[in-house]
Short mmCIF file of C-alpha atoms and ligand atoms in Angstrom, two decimals:
data_model
loop_
_atom_site.label_atom_id
_atom_site.label_comp_id
_atom_site.label_asym_id
_atom_site.label_seq_id
_atom_site.Cartn_x
_atom_site.Cartn_y
_atom_site.Cartn_z
CA MET K 12 -68.48 33.54 -104.93
CA ASP K 13 -72.24 33.59 -104.92
CA ILE K 14 -73.58 33.23 -101.38
CA GLN K 15 -77.33 33.14 -100.85
CA LEU K 16 -78.75 34.05 -97.45
CA TYR K 17 -82.38 34.04 -96.38
CA ASN K 18 -83.20 37.57 -95.24
CA THR K 19 -86.02 37.90 -92.70
CA LEU K 20 -86.41 41.52 -93.81
CA SER K 21 -87.29 40.66 -97.41
CA HIS K 22 -88.73 37.21 -96.61
CA ARG K 23 -86.62 35.56 -99.29
CA ALA K 24 -83.14 34.30 -100.09
CA GLU K 25 -80.85 37.00 -101.47
CA ARG K 26 -77.37 37.10 -102.91
CA PHE K 27 -74.97 38.37 -100.25
CA GLU K 28 -73.26 41.65 -101.13
CA PRO K 29 -71.16 43.24 -98.41
CA VAL K 30 -71.05 47.00 -97.88
CA THR K 31 -67.25 46.86 -98.13
CA ALA K 32 -65.79 44.34 -100.57
CA GLY K 33 -64.23 41.37 -98.81
CA VAL K 34 -65.45 42.32 -95.33
CA VAL K 35 -68.44 41.05 -93.35
CA ARG K 36 -69.57 43.17 -90.43
CA MET K 37 -71.84 41.05 -88.31
CA TYR K 38 -73.66 41.63 -85.04
CA ASN K 39 -75.18 38.83 -82.98
CA CYS K 40 -77.57 39.43 -80.12
CA GLY K 41 -75.67 37.85 -77.28
CA PRO K 42 -76.44 36.48 -73.84
CA THR K 43 -78.27 38.17 -71.00
CA VAL K 44 -76.00 37.38 -68.07
CA TYR K 45 -78.64 36.75 -65.41
CA ASP K 46 -78.06 33.00 -65.51
CA TYR K 47 -76.09 30.25 -67.24
CA ALA K 48 -76.92 30.28 -70.95
CA HIS K 49 -78.85 27.16 -72.02
CA ILE K 50 -78.35 24.97 -75.07
CA GLY K 51 -81.11 26.87 -76.92
CA ASN K 52 -79.15 30.11 -76.51
CA PHE K 53 -76.04 28.27 -77.65
CA ARG K 54 -77.80 27.02 -80.75
CA ALA K 55 -78.12 30.67 -81.80
CA PHE K 56 -74.48 31.38 -80.89
CA VAL K 57 -73.06 28.26 -82.58
CA PHE K 58 -75.01 29.22 -85.71
CA ALA K 59 -73.37 32.67 -85.65
CA ASP K 60 -69.96 31.03 -85.20
CA VAL K 61 -70.47 28.65 -88.13
CA LEU K 62 -71.65 31.54 -90.31
CA ARG K 63 -68.55 33.51 -89.39
CA ARG K 64 -66.23 30.54 -89.99
CA PHE K 65 -67.84 29.86 -93.35
CA PHE K 66 -67.29 33.44 -94.51
CA GLU K 67 -63.70 33.20 -93.32
CA PHE K 68 -63.29 29.88 -95.09
CA VAL K 69 -64.19 31.42 -98.43
CA GLY K 70 -61.85 34.35 -97.88
CA TYR K 71 -63.79 37.16 -96.17
CA GLU K 72 -62.51 39.15 -93.26
CA VAL K 73 -65.25 38.87 -90.64
CA GLN K 74 -65.71 41.52 -88.00
CA GLN K 75 -68.01 39.76 -85.58
CA VAL K 76 -69.52 41.49 -82.57
CA MET K 77 -71.68 39.79 -79.95
CA ASN K 78 -72.94 41.82 -77.02
CA ILE K 79 -73.32 40.96 -73.38
CA THR K 80 -76.53 42.29 -71.87
CA ASP K 81 -75.47 43.03 -68.32
CA VAL K 82 -78.02 45.77 -67.54
CA GLY K 83 -80.80 44.44 -65.36
CA HIS K 84 -84.31 44.48 -66.83
CA MET K 85 -87.65 43.90 -65.20
CA THR K 86 -89.49 40.59 -65.34
CA GLU K 87 -92.51 40.90 -67.61
CA ASP K 88 -95.19 40.25 -64.99
CA ASN K 89 -97.20 43.17 -63.63
CA VAL K 90 -94.84 45.78 -65.05
CA ALA K 91 -97.74 47.91 -66.22
CA ASP K 92 -98.84 48.17 -62.58
CA GLY K 93 -95.36 49.06 -61.45
CA GLY K 94 -94.75 45.45 -60.35
CA GLY K 95 -92.12 43.00 -61.60
CA GLN K 96 -88.64 42.52 -60.28
CA ASP K 97 -85.27 43.19 -61.78
CA LYS K 98 -83.78 40.07 -63.34
CA MET K 99 -80.27 40.90 -62.17
CA GLU K 100 -81.58 41.25 -58.63
CA LEU K 101 -83.27 37.85 -58.88
CA ALA K 102 -80.04 36.40 -60.25
CA GLY K 103 -78.20 37.81 -57.23
CA GLN K 104 -80.66 36.10 -54.91
CA ARG K 105 -80.13 32.78 -56.65
CA LEU K 106 -76.36 33.21 -56.48
CA LYS K 107 -76.56 34.03 -52.79
CA GLU K 108 -78.31 30.71 -52.22
CA ALA K 109 -75.78 28.90 -54.42
CA LYS K 110 -72.93 30.53 -52.50
CA LYS K 111 -74.39 29.29 -49.20
CA GLN K 112 -74.44 25.78 -50.63
CA GLY K 113 -70.85 26.22 -51.74
CA VAL K 114 -71.60 25.80 -55.45
CA ALA K 115 -70.99 29.37 -56.64
CA ASN K 116 -67.82 31.27 -55.99
CA VAL K 117 -68.99 34.88 -55.97
CA SER K 118 -67.76 37.27 -53.33
CA ASN K 119 -70.69 39.68 -53.21
CA PRO K 120 -73.98 38.50 -54.76
CA ASP K 121 -75.67 41.76 -53.71
CA ASP K 122 -73.55 43.65 -56.22
CA PRO K 123 -75.24 43.42 -59.65
CA TYR K 124 -71.88 43.96 -61.40
CA GLU K 125 -70.45 40.92 -59.62
CA VAL K 126 -73.46 38.85 -60.55
CA ALA K 127 -73.12 39.91 -64.19
CA SER K 128 -69.41 39.22 -64.16
CA TYR K 129 -69.96 35.76 -62.62
CA PHE K 130 -72.36 34.74 -65.42
CA THR K 131 -70.21 36.41 -68.08
CA GLU K 132 -67.27 34.22 -67.04
CA ALA K 133 -69.55 31.17 -67.13
CA PHE K 134 -70.70 32.15 -70.62
CA LEU K 135 -67.12 32.57 -71.84
CA ALA K 136 -66.07 29.20 -70.41
CA ASP K 137 -69.04 27.43 -72.04
CA GLY K 138 -68.49 29.35 -75.27
CA LYS K 139 -64.83 28.33 -75.39
CA ALA K 140 -65.74 24.71 -74.73
CA LEU K 141 -68.10 24.95 -77.73
CA ARG K 142 -65.26 26.53 -79.73
CA LEU K 143 -66.97 29.87 -80.34
CA LYS K 144 -64.25 32.07 -81.76
CA ILE K 145 -65.91 35.17 -80.34
CA ALA K 146 -65.37 33.90 -76.77
CA ASP K 147 -61.63 34.31 -77.32
CA GLU K 148 -62.14 37.87 -78.55
CA HIS K 149 -63.80 39.11 -75.38
CA PRO K 150 -63.70 41.97 -74.41
CA GLN K 151 -62.81 43.71 -77.75
CA ARG K 152 -65.57 42.08 -79.78
CA MET K 153 -67.98 41.32 -76.94
CA PRO K 154 -69.10 44.71 -75.66
CA HIS K 155 -70.88 45.06 -72.34
CA ALA K 156 -74.10 47.09 -72.28
CA THR K 157 -73.10 48.75 -68.99
CA ALA K 158 -70.03 50.19 -70.73
CA HIS K 159 -72.07 51.77 -73.54
CA VAL K 160 -74.67 53.85 -71.74
CA THR K 161 -73.05 57.07 -73.07
CA GLN K 162 -73.54 55.85 -76.66
CA MET K 163 -77.16 54.88 -75.87
CA ILE K 164 -77.85 58.35 -74.46
CA GLY K 165 -76.31 59.85 -77.62
CA ILE K 166 -78.72 57.93 -79.87
CA ILE K 167 -81.71 58.81 -77.66
CA GLU K 168 -80.79 62.51 -77.89
CA ARG K 169 -80.66 62.27 -81.68
CA LEU K 170 -84.04 60.53 -81.73
CA ILE K 171 -85.62 63.24 -79.57
CA GLU K 172 -84.13 65.91 -81.84
CA ALA K 173 -85.53 64.16 -84.91
CA ASN K 174 -88.96 63.86 -83.24
CA HIS K 175 -88.78 60.07 -83.21
CA ALA K 176 -88.85 60.07 -79.41
CA TYR K 177 -90.56 62.02 -76.63
CA VAL K 178 -90.18 62.49 -72.89
CA THR K 179 -93.12 61.87 -70.55
CA ASP K 180 -93.91 63.85 -67.40
CA ASP K 181 -92.33 61.21 -65.19
CA GLY K 182 -89.04 61.27 -67.11
CA ALA K 183 -89.48 58.19 -69.29
CA VAL K 184 -88.37 58.45 -72.91
CA TYR K 185 -90.40 56.56 -75.51
CA TYR K 186 -89.90 55.89 -79.19
CA ASP K 187 -92.84 57.23 -81.15
CA VAL K 188 -93.49 54.33 -83.54
CA ALA K 189 -96.01 56.34 -85.59
CA THR K 190 -93.09 58.46 -86.85
CA PHE K 191 -91.39 55.46 -88.45
CA PRO K 192 -93.49 54.17 -91.36
CA GLU K 193 -91.30 51.11 -91.81
CA TYR K 194 -92.16 49.82 -88.33
CA GLY K 195 -93.42 46.27 -88.80
CA ARG K 196 -91.53 45.53 -92.00
CA LEU K 197 -89.28 42.93 -90.36
CA SER K 198 -91.86 41.09 -88.29
CA GLY K 199 -95.10 41.82 -90.10
CA ASN K 200 -96.40 43.43 -86.91
CA THR K 201 -97.36 46.68 -88.58
CA LEU K 202 -99.03 49.39 -86.49
CA ASP K 203 -102.53 48.73 -87.82
CA LYS K 204 -102.18 45.14 -86.59
CA LEU K 205 -100.71 46.17 -83.26
CA HIS K 206 -103.61 48.55 -82.64
CA THR K 207 -105.94 45.63 -82.90
CA GLY K 208 -103.95 43.68 -80.36
CA ALA K 209 -101.07 41.57 -81.70
CA GLY K 210 -100.28 40.28 -78.25
CA GLY K 211 -99.20 41.34 -74.82
CA ARG K 212 -95.59 42.09 -75.65
CA VAL K 213 -96.23 45.69 -76.71
CA ASN K 214 -97.42 46.37 -73.19
CA GLU K 215 -94.18 45.14 -71.69
CA GLU K 216 -93.43 48.48 -70.02
CA HIS K 217 -95.10 50.96 -67.80
CA THR K 218 -97.76 52.51 -70.06
CA ALA K 219 -98.42 55.85 -68.37
CA GLY K 220 -97.70 58.75 -70.71
CA LYS K 221 -97.40 56.68 -73.88
CA ARG K 222 -98.86 58.20 -77.03
CA ASN K 223 -99.37 54.83 -78.64
CA PRO K 224 -99.53 51.43 -76.91
CA ALA K 225 -96.83 50.17 -79.31
CA ASP K 226 -94.34 52.91 -78.33
CA PHE K 227 -91.36 51.40 -76.58
CA LEU K 228 -89.09 52.52 -73.80
CA LEU K 229 -85.70 54.11 -74.49
CA TRP K 230 -84.93 55.45 -71.03
CA LYS K 231 -86.57 54.89 -67.69
CA HIS K 232 -86.21 57.46 -64.97
CA ASP K 233 -85.87 55.40 -61.78
CA ALA K 234 -83.44 56.48 -59.08
CA SER K 235 -84.15 53.33 -57.07
CA HIS K 236 -83.09 50.84 -59.74
CA ILE K 237 -80.16 48.57 -58.80
CA MET K 238 -78.14 49.66 -61.84
CA LYS K 239 -78.52 53.33 -62.68
CA TRP K 240 -76.83 56.11 -64.64
CA ASP K 241 -77.16 59.85 -64.93
CA SER K 242 -78.88 61.16 -68.07
CA PRO K 243 -80.53 64.33 -69.41
CA TRP K 244 -83.84 62.72 -68.31
CA GLY K 245 -82.80 61.96 -64.76
CA VAL K 246 -81.07 59.06 -63.06
CA GLY K 247 -82.29 55.76 -64.43
CA TYR K 248 -81.51 53.01 -66.91
CA PRO K 249 -81.81 52.37 -70.66
CA GLY K 250 -84.46 50.25 -72.36
CA TRP K 251 -83.33 46.86 -73.59
CA HIS K 252 -83.55 47.49 -77.36
CA ILE K 253 -81.38 50.62 -77.40
CA GLU K 254 -78.42 48.64 -76.02
CA CYS K 255 -78.00 46.64 -79.20
CA SER K 256 -78.35 49.63 -81.55
CA ALA K 257 -75.63 51.44 -79.60
CA MET K 258 -73.21 48.52 -79.24
CA ALA K 259 -73.60 47.37 -82.84
CA MET K 260 -72.93 50.75 -84.45
CA HIS K 261 -70.27 51.79 -81.95
CA THR K 262 -68.24 48.57 -81.87
CA LEU K 263 -68.40 47.95 -85.61
CA GLY K 264 -67.85 51.65 -86.29
CA VAL K 265 -70.51 51.89 -89.02
CA ASP K 266 -74.19 52.89 -89.35
CA THR K 267 -75.03 50.00 -91.69
CA LEU K 268 -74.04 46.46 -90.78
CA ASP K 269 -73.99 43.59 -93.23
CA ILE K 270 -75.58 40.90 -91.07
CA HIS K 271 -77.56 40.95 -87.83
CA THR K 272 -78.56 37.67 -86.18
CA GLY K 273 -80.60 36.40 -83.26
CA GLY K 274 -83.07 33.73 -82.29
CA GLU K 275 -86.58 33.82 -83.77
CA ASP K 276 -87.96 35.38 -80.58
CA ASN K 277 -85.77 38.43 -81.25
CA ILE K 278 -87.62 39.36 -84.47
CA PHE K 279 -90.35 41.11 -82.54
CA PRO K 280 -90.20 43.35 -80.66
CA HIS K 281 -86.41 43.47 -80.21
CA HIS K 282 -85.12 43.69 -83.79
CA GLU K 283 -88.10 45.65 -85.06
CA CYS K 284 -87.28 48.24 -82.40
CA GLU K 285 -83.53 48.16 -83.13
CA ILE K 286 -84.27 49.05 -86.77
CA ALA K 287 -86.59 51.91 -85.79
CA GLN K 288 -84.00 53.33 -83.37
CA SER K 289 -80.92 52.98 -85.56
CA SER K 290 -82.43 54.08 -88.86
CA GLY K 291 -84.42 56.76 -87.05
CA ALA K 292 -81.17 58.22 -85.72
CA THR K 293 -78.92 57.79 -88.79
CA GLY K 294 -81.38 57.92 -91.70
CA LYS K 295 -79.62 54.85 -93.12
CA PRO K 296 -80.45 51.14 -93.25
CA PHE K 297 -79.31 49.47 -90.02
CA ALA K 298 -78.50 45.96 -91.30
CA ASN K 299 -78.77 44.60 -94.83
CA TYR K 300 -79.36 40.95 -93.89
CA TRP K 301 -81.32 39.73 -90.88
CA MET K 302 -80.88 36.08 -90.01
CA HIS K 303 -82.84 34.26 -87.32
CA THR K 304 -82.38 30.82 -85.79
CA ARG K 305 -85.48 28.77 -85.05
CA PHE K 306 -85.82 27.48 -81.52
CA LEU K 307 -84.26 24.38 -80.11
CA LEU K 308 -86.76 21.95 -78.57
CA VAL K 309 -85.98 19.12 -76.17
CA GLU K 310 -87.62 15.79 -77.01
CA GLY K 311 -90.14 17.76 -79.07
CA GLU K 312 -91.08 20.18 -76.32
CA LYS K 313 -90.20 23.73 -75.41
CA MET K 314 -87.38 23.74 -72.89
CA SER K 315 -88.45 24.88 -69.43
CA LYS K 316 -87.11 24.62 -65.91
CA SER K 317 -90.47 23.42 -64.59
CA LYS K 318 -90.65 20.55 -67.09
CA GLY K 319 -87.17 19.44 -66.05
CA ASN K 320 -85.97 19.40 -69.68
CA PHE K 321 -83.75 22.44 -69.30
CA TYR K 322 -80.05 21.97 -70.12
CA THR K 323 -77.03 24.15 -69.80
CA VAL K 324 -73.75 23.36 -71.52
CA ARG K 325 -72.07 22.67 -68.20
CA ASP K 326 -74.85 20.23 -67.21
CA LEU K 327 -74.16 18.20 -70.30
CA LEU K 328 -70.36 18.32 -70.06
CA ALA K 329 -70.61 17.20 -66.45
CA ARG K 330 -72.64 14.23 -67.68
CA GLY K 331 -69.80 13.21 -69.92
CA VAL K 332 -70.86 14.76 -73.21
CA ASP K 333 -67.85 15.75 -75.36
CA ALA K 334 -68.11 19.51 -76.01
CA ALA K 335 -67.31 19.02 -79.69
CA VAL K 336 -70.12 16.48 -79.97
CA LEU K 337 -72.52 18.96 -78.40
CA ARG K 338 -71.31 21.59 -80.87
CA TYR K 339 -71.92 19.16 -83.74
CA GLU K 340 -75.39 18.36 -82.42
CA LEU K 341 -76.23 22.09 -82.20
CA LEU K 342 -75.01 22.86 -85.72
CA ARG K 343 -76.22 19.87 -87.73
CA THR K 344 -79.85 20.98 -88.20
CA HIS K 345 -80.55 23.79 -90.65
CA TYR K 346 -80.85 27.04 -88.72
CA ARG K 347 -84.28 27.84 -90.14
CA SER K 348 -85.76 24.54 -88.89
CA ASN K 349 -86.55 23.80 -85.29
CA MET K 350 -83.92 21.52 -83.89
CA ASN K 351 -84.99 18.68 -81.63
CA PHE K 352 -82.45 17.84 -78.95
CA THR K 353 -82.55 14.18 -77.89
CA LEU K 354 -80.23 11.63 -76.34
CA LYS K 355 -80.47 9.60 -79.52
CA GLY K 356 -79.43 12.67 -81.51
CA LEU K 357 -76.43 13.22 -79.26
CA GLU K 358 -75.40 9.60 -79.71
CA ASP K 359 -75.65 9.98 -83.49
CA SER K 360 -73.54 13.12 -83.27
CA GLN K 361 -70.98 11.22 -81.21
CA LYS K 362 -70.80 8.58 -83.95
CA ALA K 363 -70.44 11.21 -86.67
CA VAL K 364 -67.65 13.01 -84.84
CA ASN K 365 -65.90 9.70 -84.05
CA ARG K 366 -66.07 8.79 -87.73
CA MET K 367 -64.39 12.06 -88.71
CA ARG K 368 -61.77 11.69 -86.01
CA SER K 369 -60.88 8.15 -87.00
CA PHE K 370 -60.50 9.37 -90.59
CA ILE K 371 -57.70 11.72 -89.60
CA GLU K 372 -56.32 9.45 -86.87
CA GLY K 373 -52.64 9.97 -86.32
CA ALA K 374 -52.59 13.40 -87.96
CA SER K 375 -51.95 16.35 -85.71
CA HIS K 376 -54.90 18.59 -84.86
CA GLY K 377 -53.40 21.86 -86.01
CA SER K 378 -55.99 24.44 -86.96
CA TRP K 379 -55.98 25.66 -90.53
CA GLY K 380 -55.61 29.38 -91.16
CA GLY K 381 -55.50 29.55 -94.95
CA VAL K 382 -58.06 30.51 -97.54
CA TYR K 383 -60.24 28.03 -99.43
CA SER K 384 -59.09 27.55 -102.97
CA GLY K 385 -61.36 24.77 -104.13
CA GLN K 386 -58.64 22.15 -103.54
CA SER K 387 -60.80 19.04 -103.63
CA ASP K 388 -64.20 17.82 -104.79
CA VAL K 389 -65.41 17.38 -101.24
CA GLU K 390 -64.49 20.94 -100.29
CA ARG K 391 -66.23 22.25 -103.39
CA ALA K 392 -69.37 20.26 -102.54
CA PHE K 393 -69.22 21.44 -98.93
CA VAL K 394 -68.85 25.10 -99.93
CA GLU K 395 -71.56 24.88 -102.56
CA ALA K 396 -74.04 23.55 -100.00
CA MET K 397 -73.07 26.09 -97.36
CA ALA K 398 -73.32 28.94 -99.86
CA ASP K 399 -76.98 27.98 -100.27
CA ASP K 400 -78.23 29.67 -97.09
CA LEU K 401 -75.98 27.48 -94.94
CA ASN K 402 -77.46 24.18 -96.04
CA ILE K 403 -75.61 22.24 -93.38
CA SER K 404 -77.43 18.93 -93.98
CA ALA K 405 -76.32 18.86 -97.61
CA ALA K 406 -72.82 20.01 -96.61
CA LEU K 407 -72.43 17.25 -94.01
CA GLY K 408 -74.05 14.78 -96.40
CA ALA K 409 -71.32 15.53 -98.95
CA VAL K 410 -68.60 15.11 -96.33
CA PHE K 411 -69.87 11.74 -95.11
CA LYS K 412 -70.52 10.41 -98.61
CA TRP K 413 -66.89 11.14 -99.40
CA ILE K 414 -65.58 9.72 -96.09
CA ASN K 415 -67.44 6.50 -96.84
CA GLU K 416 -66.01 6.30 -100.34
CA VAL K 417 -62.40 6.87 -99.39
CA ASP K 418 -60.93 3.51 -98.39
CA THR K 419 -57.58 4.55 -97.06
CA PRO K 420 -57.26 8.28 -96.54
CA ALA K 421 -54.16 9.74 -98.16
CA SER K 422 -52.52 12.79 -96.65
CA GLU K 423 -54.40 15.13 -99.01
CA ASP K 424 -57.70 13.62 -97.82
CA VAL K 425 -56.72 14.19 -94.21
CA ALA K 426 -55.78 17.79 -95.07
CA ALA K 427 -59.14 18.33 -96.84
CA LEU K 428 -61.12 17.21 -93.79
CA GLN K 429 -58.98 19.36 -91.54
CA ARG K 430 -59.69 22.38 -93.71
CA ILE K 431 -63.43 21.66 -93.62
CA ASP K 432 -63.10 21.43 -89.85
CA ALA K 433 -62.07 25.08 -89.82
CA VAL K 434 -65.83 25.61 -90.27
CA LEU K 435 -67.19 22.66 -88.27
CA GLY K 436 -64.76 22.85 -85.34
CA VAL K 437 -65.29 19.30 -84.04
CA LEU K 438 -62.11 17.32 -84.74
CA THR K 439 -60.17 18.36 -81.65
CA PRO K 440 -61.13 15.95 -78.87
CA ALA K 441 -62.64 17.26 -75.68
CA GLU K 442 -59.63 16.08 -73.64
CA ALA K 443 -57.89 19.17 -74.96
CA ASP K 444 -60.62 21.39 -73.50
CA THR K 445 -59.74 22.65 -70.09
CA SER K 446 -62.31 25.40 -69.84
CA VAL K 447 -65.07 23.43 -68.14
CA ALA K 448 -64.04 20.54 -65.92
CA PRO K 449 -66.65 17.79 -65.63
CA ALA K 450 -68.29 17.61 -62.23
CA GLY K 451 -68.11 14.48 -60.07
CA ILE K 452 -65.17 12.11 -60.15
CA SER K 453 -62.01 13.67 -61.62
CA ASP K 454 -59.85 12.18 -64.38
CA GLU K 455 -57.05 11.60 -61.84
CA GLU K 456 -59.37 9.67 -59.52
CA ILE K 457 -60.55 7.57 -62.43
CA GLU K 458 -56.94 6.80 -63.43
CA VAL K 459 -56.17 5.65 -59.86
CA LYS K 460 -59.15 3.28 -59.92
CA VAL K 461 -58.23 2.02 -63.37
CA ARG K 462 -54.73 1.14 -62.09
CA GLN K 463 -56.35 -0.70 -59.15
CA ILE K 464 -58.42 -2.69 -61.66
CA GLN K 465 -55.26 -3.58 -63.58
CA GLN K 466 -53.44 -4.67 -60.40
CA ALA K 467 -56.42 -6.73 -59.23
CA ARG K 468 -56.56 -8.46 -62.62
CA GLU K 469 -52.85 -9.20 -62.55
CA LEU K 470 -53.46 -10.91 -59.20
CA LYS K 471 -56.47 -12.67 -60.76
CA ASP K 472 -58.69 -11.04 -58.10
CA TYR K 473 -61.63 -10.65 -60.52
CA ALA K 474 -64.15 -10.00 -57.76
CA LYS K 475 -62.17 -6.95 -56.73
CA SER K 476 -61.68 -5.74 -60.30
CA ASP K 477 -65.43 -6.13 -60.99
CA ALA K 478 -66.30 -4.26 -57.80
CA ILE K 479 -64.13 -1.29 -58.76
CA ARG K 480 -65.54 -1.37 -62.27
CA ASP K 481 -69.11 -1.27 -60.86
CA GLU K 482 -68.13 1.60 -58.61
CA LEU K 483 -66.86 3.58 -61.61
CA ASN K 484 -69.95 2.63 -63.56
CA ASP K 485 -72.13 4.13 -60.83
CA ALA K 486 -70.03 7.30 -61.00
CA GLY K 487 -70.87 7.59 -64.72
CA VAL K 488 -67.67 6.08 -66.10
CA GLU K 489 -67.79 3.18 -68.53
CA VAL K 490 -64.83 0.80 -68.24
CA GLN K 491 -63.85 -1.53 -71.04
CA ILE K 492 -61.48 -4.36 -70.22
CA SER K 493 -59.80 -6.13 -73.09
CA ARG K 494 -56.61 -8.01 -73.81
CA ASP K 495 -54.97 -4.69 -74.75
CA GLY K 496 -55.69 -3.11 -71.41
CA VAL K 497 -58.30 -1.11 -69.57
CA ASN K 498 -60.02 1.81 -71.29
CA TRP K 499 -62.54 4.18 -69.85
CA ARG K 500 -64.87 6.94 -70.98
CA ARG K 501 -67.48 9.06 -69.34
CA LYS K 502 -71.02 7.98 -70.19
CA MET K 503 -73.47 10.39 -71.75
CA ARG K 504 -76.61 10.84 -69.76
CA LEU K 505 -79.57 13.12 -70.27
CA ASP K 506 -81.61 12.14 -67.19
P1 LIG M 619 -81.26 35.74 -74.09
O1 LIG M 619 -80.06 35.54 -73.19
O2 LIG M 619 -82.53 35.25 -73.50
O3 LIG M 619 -81.37 37.16 -74.60
O4 LIG M 619 -81.02 34.82 -75.37
C1 LIG M 619 -79.83 34.84 -76.12
C2 LIG M 619 -80.09 34.33 -77.52
O5 LIG M 619 -80.58 32.99 -77.50
C3 LIG M 619 -81.13 35.14 -78.28
O6 LIG M 619 -80.65 35.35 -79.60
C4 LIG M 619 -82.36 34.24 -78.28
O7 LIG M 619 -83.17 34.49 -79.40
C5 LIG M 619 -81.74 32.86 -78.35
N1 LIG M 619 -82.58 31.79 -77.83
C6 LIG M 619 -83.27 31.76 -76.66
N2 LIG M 619 -83.91 30.58 -76.49
C7 LIG M 619 -83.62 29.81 -77.57
C8 LIG M 619 -83.97 28.48 -78.01
N3 LIG M 619 -84.73 27.66 -77.27
N4 LIG M 619 -83.47 28.05 -79.19
C9 LIG M 619 -82.68 28.84 -79.94
N5 LIG M 619 -82.31 30.09 -79.60
C10 LIG M 619 -82.76 30.59 -78.43
ZN1 LIG M 620 -80.02 42.47 -79.15
#
């Protein structure tokens, strides 16, 4: 099968050819566990999941690895002057506050490992709710940076030996970018451009002892850091970029990966530096295909805590959003376009998912584990669109055109949609998700109130039944009373 993928490295779509026939080895830059991951992060992770599921659908074995960055790193402000604060330390302070208010169950927020483990669990719960297959493969396929410092030190030693890295007087180890002529190929930020000032990011670290302002940190000697390890260059901690080189090559067991993904902000400096480190150490290409997701915006704007348009998965589930609907919303825009998250969009996604669910109504929700064999026209159209650099709009367009044409779905139609759902992952209703319980009123409490409404109506006490209905409405639960009985559902809210 001919699969075309847009490769950031070559700036064009290319035919996918794996290193090993039939196998895809893929690495996704994963979450930093200093906080709950937001829906922008999850856009990147859902994309990686859909990519994996598509390759599996057409018969590949996919070895997917997504890391967990649990080493603390400094905030970007004032680092050159020795300022800044460790992000894991800040996360601990926030958790301490949350613990006082009784909203975070963490026994010791002063311990950075506990803080990391708290947010890792939160990530896994959110990831499972969004049906990310990788969340079920933790810890085998989701390596932790803190468990791979030995491998990082190994790569740094090789880089020093090969003269790609040097040690400064104060024990910092830097990558010497001038020794790697390909630096800048991925991002376009070549050294001549960086010399003339391509932006502040190259100055992200302490600059003393650097040969070139664009050189980046591999190891920082700092015995006072909250997370520290012994190394040939003194007690300290690794730079951020080296983590991914080490975890990718070690966990996948190869020097050259097929696919490496991340959000568009990862292109520079993170992935540019990963290439320099990995290829500098092995002399081989690091990844053949680089794929990057454009950012998610909220109502057309960049998401930020100060603007109040910042959403985590758990926020939205607590507001009654079905996790599968959120997944659908996050996957339905092409990954190389910005996606705009809106309430209207979520409502449209709810309708789309409802439409698919009513199509297979009555059929059991078993997941399909077979291999695509071009069974039906709709599957062929779906695969053809997805094989074109994951053209999800065309793929979904084909599915809905077909759904609208089929009057009464026969069992083979139901089976076809279920097979397609092996990629989409939205048919199973959220009721089956137990990973993240919605906040506020519980299902059991709602059921009790619904029974009270029924009793009141049997006694023709409509004032009472209306009052309970209003009460539920205020708690975010919509109650529908009809001749057939009383139905309820949680309302979606974005405010
Ligand atoms: P971080 O935890 O900040 O390292 O981010 C994890 C992943 O989410 C990275 O691949 C980022 O590029 C990606 N990411 C961060 N913000 C957004 C956003 N608004 N939209 C899409 N992806 C994002
Ligand atoms: Zn990374």
